[in-house]
Structure formats: C-alpha cells, structure tokens
XYZ file of C-alpha atoms in Angstrom:
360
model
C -9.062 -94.117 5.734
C -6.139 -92.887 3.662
C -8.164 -90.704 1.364
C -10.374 -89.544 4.358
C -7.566 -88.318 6.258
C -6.402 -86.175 3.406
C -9.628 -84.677 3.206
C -9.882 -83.652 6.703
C -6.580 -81.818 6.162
C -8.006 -79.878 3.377
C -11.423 -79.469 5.076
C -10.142 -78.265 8.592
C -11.188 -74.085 8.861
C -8.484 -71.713 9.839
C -5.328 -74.020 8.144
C -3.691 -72.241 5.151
C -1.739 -74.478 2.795
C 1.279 -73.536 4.142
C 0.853 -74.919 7.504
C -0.670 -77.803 5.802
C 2.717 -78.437 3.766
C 4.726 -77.811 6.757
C 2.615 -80.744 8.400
C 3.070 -82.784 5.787
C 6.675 -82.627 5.855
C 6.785 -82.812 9.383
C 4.581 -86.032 10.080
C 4.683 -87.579 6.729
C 0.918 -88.614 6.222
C -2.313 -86.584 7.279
C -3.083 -90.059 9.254
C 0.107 -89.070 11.364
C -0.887 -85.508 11.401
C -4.162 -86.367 13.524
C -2.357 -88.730 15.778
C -0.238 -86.877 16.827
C -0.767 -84.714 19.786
C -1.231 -81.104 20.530
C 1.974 -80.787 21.957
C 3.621 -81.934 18.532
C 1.208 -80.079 16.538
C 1.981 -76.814 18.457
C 5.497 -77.289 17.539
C 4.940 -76.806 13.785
C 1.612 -74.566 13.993
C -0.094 -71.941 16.162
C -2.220 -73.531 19.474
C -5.002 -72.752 17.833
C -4.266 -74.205 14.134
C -3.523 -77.332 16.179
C -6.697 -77.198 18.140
C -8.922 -76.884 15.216
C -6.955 -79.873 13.414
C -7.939 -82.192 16.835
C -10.892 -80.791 17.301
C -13.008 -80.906 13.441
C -13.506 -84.559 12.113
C -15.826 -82.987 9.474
C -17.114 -86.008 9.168
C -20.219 -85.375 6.704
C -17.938 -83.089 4.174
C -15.706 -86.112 3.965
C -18.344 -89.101 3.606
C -19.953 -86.431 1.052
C -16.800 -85.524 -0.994
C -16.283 -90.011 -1.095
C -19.500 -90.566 -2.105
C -18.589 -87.920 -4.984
C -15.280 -89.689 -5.656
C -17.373 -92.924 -6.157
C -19.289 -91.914 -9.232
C -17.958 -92.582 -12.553
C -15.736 -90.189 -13.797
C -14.786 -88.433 -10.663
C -11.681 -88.613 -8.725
C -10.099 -87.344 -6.094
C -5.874 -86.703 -6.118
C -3.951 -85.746 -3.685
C 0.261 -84.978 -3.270
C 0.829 -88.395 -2.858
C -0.775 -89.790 -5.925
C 0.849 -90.927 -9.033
C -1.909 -88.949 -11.389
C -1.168 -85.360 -8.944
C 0.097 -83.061 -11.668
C 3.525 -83.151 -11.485
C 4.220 -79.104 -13.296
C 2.412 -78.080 -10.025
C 4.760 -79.785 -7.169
C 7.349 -77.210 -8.716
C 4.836 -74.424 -7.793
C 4.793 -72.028 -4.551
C 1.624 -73.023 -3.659
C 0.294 -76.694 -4.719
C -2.820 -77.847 -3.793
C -2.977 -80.516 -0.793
C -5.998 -82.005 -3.185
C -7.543 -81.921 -6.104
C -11.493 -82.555 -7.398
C -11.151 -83.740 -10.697
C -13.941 -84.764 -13.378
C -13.249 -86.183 -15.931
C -9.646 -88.163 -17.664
C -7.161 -87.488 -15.629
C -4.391 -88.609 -17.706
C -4.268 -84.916 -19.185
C -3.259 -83.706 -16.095
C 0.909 -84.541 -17.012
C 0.329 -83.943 -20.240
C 1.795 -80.730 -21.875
C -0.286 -77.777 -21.540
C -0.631 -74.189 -22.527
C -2.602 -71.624 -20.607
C -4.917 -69.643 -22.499
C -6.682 -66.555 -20.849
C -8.513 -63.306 -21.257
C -11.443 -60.882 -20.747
C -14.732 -62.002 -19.619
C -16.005 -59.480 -22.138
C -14.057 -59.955 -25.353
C -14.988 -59.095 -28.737
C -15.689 -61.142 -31.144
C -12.615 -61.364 -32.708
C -10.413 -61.750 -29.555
C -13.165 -64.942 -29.316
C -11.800 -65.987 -33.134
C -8.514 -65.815 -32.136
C -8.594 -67.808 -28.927
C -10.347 -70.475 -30.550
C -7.992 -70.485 -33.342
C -4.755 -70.652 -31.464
C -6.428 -73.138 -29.103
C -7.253 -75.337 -31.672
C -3.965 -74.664 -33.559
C -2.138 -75.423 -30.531
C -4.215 -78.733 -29.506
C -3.569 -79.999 -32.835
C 0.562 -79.344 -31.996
C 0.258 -81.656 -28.901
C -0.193 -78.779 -26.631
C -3.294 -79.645 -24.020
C -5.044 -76.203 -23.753
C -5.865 -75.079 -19.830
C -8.411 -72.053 -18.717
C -10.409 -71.281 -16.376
C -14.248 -71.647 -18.280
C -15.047 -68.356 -17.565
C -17.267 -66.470 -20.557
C -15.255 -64.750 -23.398
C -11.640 -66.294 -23.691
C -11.703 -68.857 -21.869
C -14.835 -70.342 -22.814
C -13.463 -69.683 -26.563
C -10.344 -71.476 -25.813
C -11.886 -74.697 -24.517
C -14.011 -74.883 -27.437
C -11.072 -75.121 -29.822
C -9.048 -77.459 -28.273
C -11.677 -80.048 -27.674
C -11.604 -81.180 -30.638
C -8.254 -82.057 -30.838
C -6.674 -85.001 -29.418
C -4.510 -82.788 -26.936
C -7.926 -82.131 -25.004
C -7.979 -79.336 -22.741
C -8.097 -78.804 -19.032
C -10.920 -76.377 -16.855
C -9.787 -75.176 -13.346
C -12.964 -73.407 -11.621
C -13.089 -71.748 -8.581
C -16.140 -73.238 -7.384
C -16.569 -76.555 -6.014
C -16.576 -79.814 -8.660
C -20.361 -79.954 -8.085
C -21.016 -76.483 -9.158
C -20.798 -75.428 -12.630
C -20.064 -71.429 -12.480
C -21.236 -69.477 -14.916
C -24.602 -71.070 -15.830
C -23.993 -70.131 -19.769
C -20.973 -72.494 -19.454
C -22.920 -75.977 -18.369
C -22.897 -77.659 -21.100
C -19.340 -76.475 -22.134
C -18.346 -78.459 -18.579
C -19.956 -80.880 -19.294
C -18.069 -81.504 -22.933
C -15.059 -80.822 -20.979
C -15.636 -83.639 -18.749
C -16.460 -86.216 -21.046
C -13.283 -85.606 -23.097
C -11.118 -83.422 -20.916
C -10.806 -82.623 -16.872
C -12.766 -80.068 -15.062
C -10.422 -79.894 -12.220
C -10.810 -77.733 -8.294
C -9.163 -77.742 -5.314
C -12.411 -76.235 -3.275
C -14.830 -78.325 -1.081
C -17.783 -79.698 -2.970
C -20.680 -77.125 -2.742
C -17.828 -73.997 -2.459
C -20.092 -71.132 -4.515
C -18.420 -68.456 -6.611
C -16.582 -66.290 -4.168
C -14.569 -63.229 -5.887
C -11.331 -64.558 -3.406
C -11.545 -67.979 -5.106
C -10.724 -66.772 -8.364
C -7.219 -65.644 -8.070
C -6.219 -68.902 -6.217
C -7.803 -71.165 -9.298
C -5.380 -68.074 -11.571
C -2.204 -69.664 -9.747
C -3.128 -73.077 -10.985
C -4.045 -72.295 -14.505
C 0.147 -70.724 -14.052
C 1.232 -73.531 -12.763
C 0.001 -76.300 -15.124
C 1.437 -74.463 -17.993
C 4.876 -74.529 -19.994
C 3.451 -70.879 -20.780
C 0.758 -68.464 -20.687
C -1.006 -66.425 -23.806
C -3.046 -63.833 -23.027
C -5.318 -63.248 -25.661
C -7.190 -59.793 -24.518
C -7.261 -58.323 -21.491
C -7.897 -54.820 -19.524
C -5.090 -53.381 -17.550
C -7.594 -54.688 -14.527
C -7.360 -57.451 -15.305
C -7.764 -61.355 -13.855
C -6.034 -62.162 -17.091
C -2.997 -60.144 -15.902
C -2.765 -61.950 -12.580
C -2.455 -65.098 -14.615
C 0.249 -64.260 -16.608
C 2.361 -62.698 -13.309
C 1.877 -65.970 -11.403
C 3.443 -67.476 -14.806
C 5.987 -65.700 -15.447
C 7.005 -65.758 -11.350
C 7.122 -69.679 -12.293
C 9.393 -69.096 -14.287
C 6.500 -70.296 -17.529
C 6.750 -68.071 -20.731
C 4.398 -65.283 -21.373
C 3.146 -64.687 -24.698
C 0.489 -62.022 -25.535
C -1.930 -61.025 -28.882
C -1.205 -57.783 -29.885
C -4.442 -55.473 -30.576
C -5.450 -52.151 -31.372
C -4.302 -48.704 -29.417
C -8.128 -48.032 -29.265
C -8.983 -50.892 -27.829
C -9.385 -50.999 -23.793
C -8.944 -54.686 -24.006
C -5.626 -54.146 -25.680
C -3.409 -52.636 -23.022
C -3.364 -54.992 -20.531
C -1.449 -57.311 -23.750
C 0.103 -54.387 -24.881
C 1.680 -53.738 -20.922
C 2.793 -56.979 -20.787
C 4.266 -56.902 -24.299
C 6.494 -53.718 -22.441
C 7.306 -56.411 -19.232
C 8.846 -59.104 -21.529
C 6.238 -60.830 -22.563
C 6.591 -62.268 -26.419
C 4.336 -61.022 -29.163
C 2.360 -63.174 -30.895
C 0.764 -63.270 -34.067
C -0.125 -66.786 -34.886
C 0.298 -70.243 -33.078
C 3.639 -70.822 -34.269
C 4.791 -68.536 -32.739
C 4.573 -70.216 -29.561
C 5.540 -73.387 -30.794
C 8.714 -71.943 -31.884
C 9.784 -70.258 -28.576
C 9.001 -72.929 -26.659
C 11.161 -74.872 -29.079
C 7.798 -77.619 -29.630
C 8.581 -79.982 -32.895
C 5.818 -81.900 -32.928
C 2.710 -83.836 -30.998
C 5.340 -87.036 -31.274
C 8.065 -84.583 -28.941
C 5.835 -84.560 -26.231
C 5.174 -87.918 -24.462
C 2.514 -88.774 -21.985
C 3.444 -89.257 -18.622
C 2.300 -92.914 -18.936
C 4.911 -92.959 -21.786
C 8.116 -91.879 -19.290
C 7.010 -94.152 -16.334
C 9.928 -96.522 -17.291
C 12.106 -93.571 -17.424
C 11.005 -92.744 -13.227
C 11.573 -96.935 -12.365
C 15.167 -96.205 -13.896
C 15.993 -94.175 -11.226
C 16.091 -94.760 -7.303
C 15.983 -92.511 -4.509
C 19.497 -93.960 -3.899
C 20.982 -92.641 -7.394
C 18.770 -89.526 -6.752
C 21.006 -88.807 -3.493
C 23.979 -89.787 -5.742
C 23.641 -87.451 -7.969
C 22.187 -84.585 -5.732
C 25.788 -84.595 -3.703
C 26.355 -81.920 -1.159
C 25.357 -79.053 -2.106
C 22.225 -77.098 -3.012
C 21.205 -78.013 -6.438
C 18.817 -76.617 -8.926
C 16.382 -79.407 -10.705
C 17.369 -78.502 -14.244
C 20.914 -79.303 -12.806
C 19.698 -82.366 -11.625
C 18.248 -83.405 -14.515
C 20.715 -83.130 -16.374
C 23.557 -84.865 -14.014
C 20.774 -87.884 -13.600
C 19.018 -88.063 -16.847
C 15.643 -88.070 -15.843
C 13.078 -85.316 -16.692
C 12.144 -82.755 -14.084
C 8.733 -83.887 -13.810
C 10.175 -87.541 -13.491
C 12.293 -85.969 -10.143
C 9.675 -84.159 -9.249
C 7.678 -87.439 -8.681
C 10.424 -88.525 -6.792
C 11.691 -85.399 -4.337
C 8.156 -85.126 -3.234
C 8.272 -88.357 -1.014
C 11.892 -87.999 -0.284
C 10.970 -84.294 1.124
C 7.965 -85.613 3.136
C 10.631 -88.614 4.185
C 13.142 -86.012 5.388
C 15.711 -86.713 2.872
C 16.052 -83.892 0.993
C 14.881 -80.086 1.646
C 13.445 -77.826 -0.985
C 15.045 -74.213 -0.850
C 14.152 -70.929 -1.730
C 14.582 -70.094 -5.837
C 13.721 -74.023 -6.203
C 16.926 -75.347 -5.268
C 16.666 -78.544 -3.278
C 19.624 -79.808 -0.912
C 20.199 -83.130 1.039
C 19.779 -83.685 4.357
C 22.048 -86.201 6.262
C-alpha cells in the first residue's frame, strides 16, 4: 500500500514535482497526503492540484507499474528508500520515483557523466569509448543517456569494466528508445541500471529529454562532454552540472568542426580541457578504484551517527553540508541519507544555495 501510494503521487496529472515535494514535507508520507482532506491539501497546493490528488486513484497505472516491479530485475525506488541515489537528494529537482532495471547498487556508486552529439564522428565515438572505459577501469561508474553517437559509445566502454555504467532514458522503463540501441539496454541491464522516472509506456516526447539531462547532472561528480554543437542537448547537460555545483570537463576538437564549438564554448565558460582520462582523475583528485567505496561499504559509517548528534552538530544557524560534514564526520551522501527524513519529519529545513537550518 506503501509503494502504491507513492505511485499515485507520481501518476496524478497536473502535479509538478515541486508541489509534490512540498507535500511530502508537509504530510510526511504520500499515504498521509491522500488522507488528508481538501481543506489541508488547499493549504499547500492550488484547489485544483488538490482536487485532482482526491479525485485520480489511477488505479490500473499503479497495479501495472507493480506488476512491472515484480519481475526479476526490476525495481521501483522512491525518496524514502535506502537504494534512492543519494548525489540526487542534493539536486533542485529529484525525482519522487524512480524505474530502475537492472543492479541497483550502482546507483551510490561514483559516477561520471559522459555526453555528446547524436551525430558524432567516428572519432568523437573512439574517444568516448576510450575515456569511458579508461574511466570505468579508475572506479568511476560511467552515466549517459543511450542515445546514438556518444552516449551509446560511452556505455559500450564502461561495461566492461567492473565500475559498470548507468542509462537514464526519457521514455518509460518498458520502452527502449532508439530502436538501434535494444540490445545495448539490454547489456546495460544485465550488468548495469537502465534507470527513468516516467510512467511505464511514456513514448519519446522531445520535453522528456531535458528532464532525463538534469539527472544524468545530478548523478555525477562531473560532466565530460565529448562533442557537441552549440545546439546542443549535450550543452544543457553540462549547465545543469555545473549549476550543481559538478565539474565540467570538455574534449577539445578542431576549429572546422561544427561539433567542436559547443566544447570549445564551454572550454571559454570554465569548463576544463581534456585530453586524456587522467585528466579527470586528477582534477577530481581520484587515486584509485580502492578510494571510492560502495555505499554498502559506508553503511556503518551512517549507523554511527544519529539524528540526535546530527542536530548537535547542525547548532543554530544555517549550515552548509560540506560544513557539516566536516564538524560530524560523516560523508555528505551519508547526511544526505539522513536530512531527508529529518526534513520530511520537520526537523530541519533545506535553504536556498543548499544550506540546511534547524527547526525548533
């Protein structure tokens, strides 16, 4: 019932996820969202956002979306589950829930975003599969978005390597988009995660794809951009990173090349020229696949804290979470694990700039 309630939140028409967050926070659960009543619902949403929450049970999209769940392989996480990845709760925007296929123990795992142009050359394809596989190798679990050119390039190196990689679509988890990349999915599932946050049978809308961009951003300690046109999906990507405050690192190309500039433009914005994979492992300070635990590996780190010492720590005033890290000794995805309850509890309030504050 749980589960089902969750889904309803997500499958309700006309509710953004930022009235779904400020429900969350408001009643807790989605089970205490729906029984609550329109006069409480109205106080945190439009009428009519609360009249559409009462009035859709979307009953058959939920029973169809558990049967999904059911098969092997397939799972279904949402903000309040242990294997939600934690890089995103630190994001703008997080998905309410996630459609994943495939192991989901990648998902708070260091990754790396790799992106670029649908229609790359050949050797933009050489070098994405190169760094990918350079970079899985490193510890680095590679994320894109299986689209043709790059992306598809990308996931093909790092499968191989025991970092894995990671496919966010912006279809539903039942629908492999494009067609050319089936059987790449289907790799990707067996030793990675195909992951959405669309309803099962959502086809390939053009206003899906920049929302799947902002997770691609978001699951990242960075984003390379391997070729891209100044029009570019690629270069939405890499903004949405870099607003995350992620690192952006781009392949320089030729001046001739149309699928140069939009690197080249974001070489002139900051972002860090690359030339090979060390490169990146040396800005972002990586030593080794050993430096970079799993998330099952810190789990003794989280029980060594409390919500108690959290507040402890936290003290009066607003408080950034690399601050708080370092006062409590837990990583930021540890307290990220931990804030997210304590904001839905009312015990602490996330601020603008990421700064999160106690409330007495």
């Amino acid at each position: 019932m749980e589960l089902a309630a969750w889904l309803r939140l997500t499958l309700v028409p006309g509710v953004g996820g930022e009235a779904r967050r400020a429900l969350l926070k408001a009643f807790g659960l989605p089970q205490a969202i729906f029984a609550a009543s329109p006069r409480a619902l109205s106080a945190i949403v439009d009428p009519v956002a609360a009249e559409r929450l009462l009035g859709h049970e979307c009953s058959a999209e939920i029973d169809a979306a558990l049967d999904w769940a059911a098969s092997p392989g397939n799972r279904l996480l949402t903000l309040a589950d242990a294997d939600y990845p934690q890089s995103l709760l630190s994001s703008d925007d997080p998905p309410i829930l996630l459609y994943a296929k495939g192991d989901t123990r990648l998902l708070n795992r260091p990754m790396l975003a790799v992106v670029g142009s649908r229609n790359a050359t050949a050797q933009g394809e050489r070098d994405a599969e190169a760094f990918a596989r350079a970079l899985g190798e490193a510890g680095l679990t590679i994320v894109s978005g299986l689209a043709l050119g790059i992306d598809a390039a990308a996931h093909r190196g790092a499968l191989p390597t025991p970092a894995g990689t990671v496919a966010v679509i912006g279809t539903g988890a039942d629908r492999l988009y494009p067609a050319k990349n089936e059987a790449l999915a289907r790799r990707i599932a067996e030793k990675g995660v195909v992951l959405s946050e669309f309803a099962l049978g959502t086809p390939a809308l053009a206003s899906n794809f920049p929302r799947r961009n902002r997770i691609i951003a978001g699951l990242g300690l960075g984003c390379l951009v391997v070729e891209a046109a100044l029009k570019s999906g690629s270069l939405i990507t890499a903004r949405l990173a870099a607003e995350s405050g992620r690192e952006v690192f781009a392949i320089p190309g030729s001046i001739h090349s149309p699928l140069s500039r939009g690197c080249h433009q974001l070489i002139r914005q900051g972002a860090k020229l690359v030339e090979a994979a060390q490169d990146i492992l040396e800005e972002l300070r990586w030593e080794s696949a050993s430096a970079a635990p799993a998330a099952a590996d810190r789990v003794s780190v989280t029980q060594g804290g409390s919500e108690e010492q959290v507040l402890a720590v936290l003290g009066d005033a607003p408080c950034a979470l690399d601050t708080l890290s370092a006062r409590s000794g837990l990583t930021p995805a540890d307290l990220l694990a931990m804030l997210l309850p304590m904001e839905l509890a009312g015990r602490v309030a996330q601020l603008p700039g990421g700064l999160y504050q106690r409330l007495h």
